[in-house]
Coordinates of C-alpha atoms and ligand atoms in Angstrom, one line a residue:
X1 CA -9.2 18.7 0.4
X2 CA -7.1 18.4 -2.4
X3 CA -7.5 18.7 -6.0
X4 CA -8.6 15.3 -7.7
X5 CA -10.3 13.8 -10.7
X6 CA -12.5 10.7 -10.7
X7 CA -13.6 8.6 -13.6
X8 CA -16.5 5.7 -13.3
X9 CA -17.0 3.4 -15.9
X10 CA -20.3 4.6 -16.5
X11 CA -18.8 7.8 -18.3
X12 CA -16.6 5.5 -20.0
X13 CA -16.9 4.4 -24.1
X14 CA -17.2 0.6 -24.5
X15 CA -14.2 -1.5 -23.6
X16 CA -11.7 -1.2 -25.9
X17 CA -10.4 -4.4 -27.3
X18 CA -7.0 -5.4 -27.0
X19 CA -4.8 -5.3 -30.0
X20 CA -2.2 -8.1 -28.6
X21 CA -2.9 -11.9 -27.8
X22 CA -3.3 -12.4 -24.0
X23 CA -0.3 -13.7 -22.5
X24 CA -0.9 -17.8 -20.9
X25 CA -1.6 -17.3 -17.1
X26 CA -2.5 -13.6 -17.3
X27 CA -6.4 -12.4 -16.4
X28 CA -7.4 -9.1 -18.6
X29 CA -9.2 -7.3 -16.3
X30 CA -11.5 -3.9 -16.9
X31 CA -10.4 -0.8 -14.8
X32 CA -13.2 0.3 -13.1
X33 CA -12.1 3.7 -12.1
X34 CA -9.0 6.2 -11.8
X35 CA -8.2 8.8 -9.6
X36 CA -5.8 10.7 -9.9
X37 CA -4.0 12.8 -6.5
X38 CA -0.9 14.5 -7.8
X39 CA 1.2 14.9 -10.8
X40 CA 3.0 11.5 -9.3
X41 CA 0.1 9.5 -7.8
X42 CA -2.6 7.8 -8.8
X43 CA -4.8 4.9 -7.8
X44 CA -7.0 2.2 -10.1
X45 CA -9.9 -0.1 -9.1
X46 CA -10.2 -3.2 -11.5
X47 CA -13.0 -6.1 -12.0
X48 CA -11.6 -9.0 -9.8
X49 CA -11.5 -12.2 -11.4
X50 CA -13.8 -14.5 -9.2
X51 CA -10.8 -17.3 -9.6
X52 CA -8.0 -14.8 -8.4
X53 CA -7.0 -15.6 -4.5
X54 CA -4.6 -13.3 -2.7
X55 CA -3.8 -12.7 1.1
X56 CA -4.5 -9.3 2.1
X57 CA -0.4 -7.2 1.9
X58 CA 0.8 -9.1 -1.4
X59 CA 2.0 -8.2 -4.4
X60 CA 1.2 -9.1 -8.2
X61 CA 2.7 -8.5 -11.7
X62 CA 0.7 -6.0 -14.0
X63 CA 1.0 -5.0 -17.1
X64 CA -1.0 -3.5 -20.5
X65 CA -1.9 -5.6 -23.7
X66 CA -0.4 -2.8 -25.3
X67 CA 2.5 -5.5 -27.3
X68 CA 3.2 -8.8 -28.1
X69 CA 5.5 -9.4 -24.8
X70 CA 3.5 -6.8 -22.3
X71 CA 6.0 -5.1 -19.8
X72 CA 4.9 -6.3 -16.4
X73 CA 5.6 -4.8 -13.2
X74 CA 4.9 -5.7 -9.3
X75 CA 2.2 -3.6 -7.5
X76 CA 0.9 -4.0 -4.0
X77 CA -2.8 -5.0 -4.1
X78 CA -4.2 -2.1 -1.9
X79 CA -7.7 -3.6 -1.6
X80 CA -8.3 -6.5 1.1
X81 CA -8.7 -9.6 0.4
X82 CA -12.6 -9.8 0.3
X83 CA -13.2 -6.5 -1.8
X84 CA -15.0 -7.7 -5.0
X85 CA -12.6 -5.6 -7.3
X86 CA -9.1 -4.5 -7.0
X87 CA -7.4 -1.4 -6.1
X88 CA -3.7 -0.3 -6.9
X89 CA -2.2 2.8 -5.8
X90 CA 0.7 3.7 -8.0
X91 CA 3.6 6.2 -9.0
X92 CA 3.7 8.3 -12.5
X93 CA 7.4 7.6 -14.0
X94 CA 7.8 9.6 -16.8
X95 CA 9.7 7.3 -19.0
X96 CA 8.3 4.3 -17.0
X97 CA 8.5 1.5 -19.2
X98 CA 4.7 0.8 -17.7
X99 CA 3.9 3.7 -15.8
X100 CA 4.0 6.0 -18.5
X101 CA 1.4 4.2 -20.4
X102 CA -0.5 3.1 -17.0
X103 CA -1.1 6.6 -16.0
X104 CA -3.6 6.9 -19.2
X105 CA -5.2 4.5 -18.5
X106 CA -9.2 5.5 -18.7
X107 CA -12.1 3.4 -17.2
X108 CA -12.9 0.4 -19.9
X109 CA -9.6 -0.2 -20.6
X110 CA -7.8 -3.2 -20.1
X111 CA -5.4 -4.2 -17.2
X112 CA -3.6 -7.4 -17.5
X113 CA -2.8 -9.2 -14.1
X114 CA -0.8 -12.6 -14.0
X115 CA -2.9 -15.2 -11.9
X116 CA -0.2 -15.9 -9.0
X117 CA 0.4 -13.2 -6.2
X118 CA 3.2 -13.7 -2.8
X119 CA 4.8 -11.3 -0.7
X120 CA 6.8 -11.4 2.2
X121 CA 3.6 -8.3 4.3
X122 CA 1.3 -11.0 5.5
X123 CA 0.2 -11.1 8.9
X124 CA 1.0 -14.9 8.8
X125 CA 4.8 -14.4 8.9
X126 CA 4.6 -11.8 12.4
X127 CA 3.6 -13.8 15.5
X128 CA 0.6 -12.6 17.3
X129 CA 1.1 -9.1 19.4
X130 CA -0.5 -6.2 21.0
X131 CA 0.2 -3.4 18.1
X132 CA 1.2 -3.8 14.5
X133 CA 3.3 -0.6 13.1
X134 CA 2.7 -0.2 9.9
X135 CA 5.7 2.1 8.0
X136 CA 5.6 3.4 4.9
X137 CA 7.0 6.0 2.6
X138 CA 5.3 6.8 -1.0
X139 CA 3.3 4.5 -2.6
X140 CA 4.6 1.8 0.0
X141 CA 1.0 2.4 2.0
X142 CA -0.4 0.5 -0.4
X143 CA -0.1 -3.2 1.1
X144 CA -1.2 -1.8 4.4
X145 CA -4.3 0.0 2.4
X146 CA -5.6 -4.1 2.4
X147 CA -4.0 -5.1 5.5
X148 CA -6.3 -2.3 7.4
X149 CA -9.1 -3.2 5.9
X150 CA -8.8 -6.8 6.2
X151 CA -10.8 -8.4 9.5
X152 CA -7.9 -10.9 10.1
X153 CA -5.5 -8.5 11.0
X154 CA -7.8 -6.7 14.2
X155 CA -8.2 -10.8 15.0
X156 CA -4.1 -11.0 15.5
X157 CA -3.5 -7.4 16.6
X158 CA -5.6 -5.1 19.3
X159 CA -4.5 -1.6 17.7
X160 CA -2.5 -0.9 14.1
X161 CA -0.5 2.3 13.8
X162 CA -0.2 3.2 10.0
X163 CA 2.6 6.1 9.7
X164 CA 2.9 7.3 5.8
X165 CA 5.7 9.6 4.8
X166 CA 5.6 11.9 1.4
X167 CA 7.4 14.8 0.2
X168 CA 4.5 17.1 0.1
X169 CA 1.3 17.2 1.9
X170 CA -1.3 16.4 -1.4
X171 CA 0.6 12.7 -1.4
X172 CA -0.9 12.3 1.8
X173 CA -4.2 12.5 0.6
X174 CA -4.4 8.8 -0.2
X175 CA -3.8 7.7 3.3
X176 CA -6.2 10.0 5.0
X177 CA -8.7 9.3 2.6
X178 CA -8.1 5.6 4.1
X179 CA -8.0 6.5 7.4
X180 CA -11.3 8.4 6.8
X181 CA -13.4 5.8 5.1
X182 CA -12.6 3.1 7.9
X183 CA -15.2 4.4 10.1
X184 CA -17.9 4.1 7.1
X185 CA -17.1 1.4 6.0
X186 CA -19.8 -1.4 6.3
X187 CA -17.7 -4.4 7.0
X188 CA -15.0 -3.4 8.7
X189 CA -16.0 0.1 10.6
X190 CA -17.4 -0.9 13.8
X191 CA -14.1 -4.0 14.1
X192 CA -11.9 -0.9 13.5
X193 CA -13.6 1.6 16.1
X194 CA -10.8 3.4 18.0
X195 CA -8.4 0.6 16.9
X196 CA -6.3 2.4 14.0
X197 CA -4.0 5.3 14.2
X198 CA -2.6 7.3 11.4
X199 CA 0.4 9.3 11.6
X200 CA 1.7 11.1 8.0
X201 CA 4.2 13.3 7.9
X202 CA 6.3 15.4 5.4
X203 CA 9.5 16.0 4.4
X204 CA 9.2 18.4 1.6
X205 CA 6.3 21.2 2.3
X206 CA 6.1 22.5 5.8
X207 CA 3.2 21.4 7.5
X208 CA 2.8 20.7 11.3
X209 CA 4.5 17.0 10.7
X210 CA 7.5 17.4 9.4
X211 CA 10.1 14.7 9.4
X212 CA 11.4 11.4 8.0
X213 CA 9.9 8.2 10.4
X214 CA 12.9 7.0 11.1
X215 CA 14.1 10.4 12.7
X216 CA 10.9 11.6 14.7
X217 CA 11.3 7.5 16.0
X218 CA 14.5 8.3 17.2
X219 CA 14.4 11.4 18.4
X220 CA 11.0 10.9 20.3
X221 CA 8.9 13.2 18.5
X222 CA 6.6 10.3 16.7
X223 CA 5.8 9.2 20.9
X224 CA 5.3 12.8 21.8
X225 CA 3.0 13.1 18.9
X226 CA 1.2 10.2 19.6
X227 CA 1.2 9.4 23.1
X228 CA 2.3 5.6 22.3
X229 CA 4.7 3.8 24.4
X230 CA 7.6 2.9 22.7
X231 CA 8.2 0.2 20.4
X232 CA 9.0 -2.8 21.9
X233 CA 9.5 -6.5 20.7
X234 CA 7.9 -7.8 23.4
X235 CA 4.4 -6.1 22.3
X236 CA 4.9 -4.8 18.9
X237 CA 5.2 -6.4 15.3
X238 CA 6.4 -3.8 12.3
X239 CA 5.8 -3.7 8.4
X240 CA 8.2 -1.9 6.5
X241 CA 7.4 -0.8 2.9
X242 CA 9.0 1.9 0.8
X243 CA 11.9 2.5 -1.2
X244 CA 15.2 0.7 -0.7
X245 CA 17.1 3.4 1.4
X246 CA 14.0 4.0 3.6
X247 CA 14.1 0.2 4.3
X248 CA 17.4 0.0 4.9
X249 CA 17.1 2.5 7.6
X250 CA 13.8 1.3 9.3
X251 CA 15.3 -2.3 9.4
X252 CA 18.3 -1.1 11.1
X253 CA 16.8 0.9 13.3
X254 CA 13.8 -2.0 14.6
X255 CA 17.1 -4.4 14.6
X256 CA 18.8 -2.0 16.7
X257 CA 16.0 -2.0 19.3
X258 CA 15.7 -6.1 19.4
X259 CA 13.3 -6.9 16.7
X260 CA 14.0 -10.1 14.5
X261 CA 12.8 -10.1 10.8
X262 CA 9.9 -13.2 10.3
X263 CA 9.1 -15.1 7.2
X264 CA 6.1 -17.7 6.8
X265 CA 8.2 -20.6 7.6
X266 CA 9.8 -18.6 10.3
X267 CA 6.8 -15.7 11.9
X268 CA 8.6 -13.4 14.1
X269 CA 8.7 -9.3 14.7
X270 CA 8.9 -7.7 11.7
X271 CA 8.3 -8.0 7.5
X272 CA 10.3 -5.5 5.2
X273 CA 8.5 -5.0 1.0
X274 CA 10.1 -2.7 -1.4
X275 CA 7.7 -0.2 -2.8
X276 CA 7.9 -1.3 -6.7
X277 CA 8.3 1.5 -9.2
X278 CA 9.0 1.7 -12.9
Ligands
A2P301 P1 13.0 12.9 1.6 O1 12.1 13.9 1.0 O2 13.8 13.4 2.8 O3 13.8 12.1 0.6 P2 10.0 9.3 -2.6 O4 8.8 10.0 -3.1 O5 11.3 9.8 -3.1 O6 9.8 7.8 -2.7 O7 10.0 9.5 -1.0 C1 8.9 9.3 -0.2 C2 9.2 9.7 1.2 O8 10.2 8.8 1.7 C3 9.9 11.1 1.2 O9 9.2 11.9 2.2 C4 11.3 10.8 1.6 O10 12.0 11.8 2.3 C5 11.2 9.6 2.4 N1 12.4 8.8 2.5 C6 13.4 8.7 1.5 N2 14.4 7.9 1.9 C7 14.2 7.6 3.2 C8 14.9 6.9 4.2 N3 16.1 6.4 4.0 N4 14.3 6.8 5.4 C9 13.1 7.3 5.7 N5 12.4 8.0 4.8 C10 12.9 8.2 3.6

């Protein structure tokens, strides 16, 4: 297992107060705990605000209470929609305009959220199908960290396949960490039984997966690996979420094979989220 480091708020000092005025429409929330993976990853848990509603897959604008006009920033929520706190799994930019002063942050410590969250990964913009392919590169697994976990999404698909796709093999920790826990997990393990397949490869450090998705797609190797039939609009629905090149290419090539991008007024085969950074 790899190298990591986790904080609980018990350890913690008392919350420190924040120096700045909350913004209007912003919840301060306490982080809860911090792990980090790697030099570039690292996740967050934060108290949930019993007000805050989200749909398992979107997005919301963080930020610190560390100056008069905060620096926000859009992060996936990566816990489903019924966890009482909530989880963010994000990148280290070294002269991140937030990330650089997120990645300090210690348990106690403040976390501003603004109340409203959307997103274009909800299940309610895919109509109903067989399988739901879940894509992502980087910290883009984070949406499908809550879609997995959320009951609704085993109610409109039989089986989810999850592939995640880092430079190096300790960035993959996150995701089979995920996979891992589903079993365990109370609320969710029995529903997900057999149902959820995770496929992580490299492209970076050799390990036995090696490859970018959108090559081991199209050359067959991802089907080999696997044993699934091939994706189809007729049975299949895809997420796409990563950075802007890697959706670029995974658009083209579901396009390529018949699939027709969906919205909520418009459900259809697939739903495309850029991995925020900064
Ligand atoms: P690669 O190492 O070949 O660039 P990053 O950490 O830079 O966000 O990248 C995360 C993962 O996404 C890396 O494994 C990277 O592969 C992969 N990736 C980058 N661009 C694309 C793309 N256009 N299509 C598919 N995968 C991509």
């Amino acid at each position: 297992m790899q190298q990591t480091s986790t904080a609980r708020i018990e350890d913690a000092a008392a919350e420190s107060p924040a120096s700045f005025p909350i913004p209007a429409n912003v919840y301060a929330e306490t982080v809860v705990s911090v792990r980090h993976y790697t030099d570039r990853l690292f996740s967050f848990r934060v108290t949930r605000p019993q007000s805050f509603r989200f749909r398992s897959g979107e997005f919301v604008m963080i930020g610190l209470p560390n100056a008069e006009k905060p620096v926000f920033r859009a992060y996936s929520i990566a816990s489903p929609a019924w966890d009482e706190e909530i989880e963010f799994f994000s990148i280290k930019v070294p002269d991140g305009p937030l990330t650089s002063h997120l990645q300090k942050i210690q348990p106690g410590d403040t976390v501003l959220l603004r109340q409203k969250s959307t997103g274009t990964l909800v299940t309610d913009a895919l109509m109903p199908a067989k399988r739901l392919f879940m894509i992502s590169t980087g910290t883009g697994i984070a949406p499908f960290a809550s879609l997995v976990r959320d009951p609704d999404t085993y109610e409109k698909f039989e089986e989810i396949i999850l592939t995640h796709t880092c430079r190096d093999h300790a960035e993959l920790a996150y995701g089979v960490e995920l996979f891992e826990n589903l079993a365990a997990d109370p609320l969710i393990g029995e529903l997900t039984q057999g149902r959820v397949t995770l496929y992580s490869t490299t492209t970076r450090e050799i390990t036995p997966r090696m490859g970018r998705i959108t090559r081991l797609i199209e050359n067959g190797r991802f089907y080999e690996d696997t044993g699934l039939a091939p994706l189809s609009p007729a049975t299949d629905r895809v997420m796409i979420c990563g950075s802007m090149h890697m959706l670029k290419d995974v658009k083209e090539l579901v396009e390529k094979i018949g699939f027709e991008e969906g919205s909520l007024n418009q459900p259809a085969d697939f739903v495309v989220e850029r991995a925020f950074v900064g």
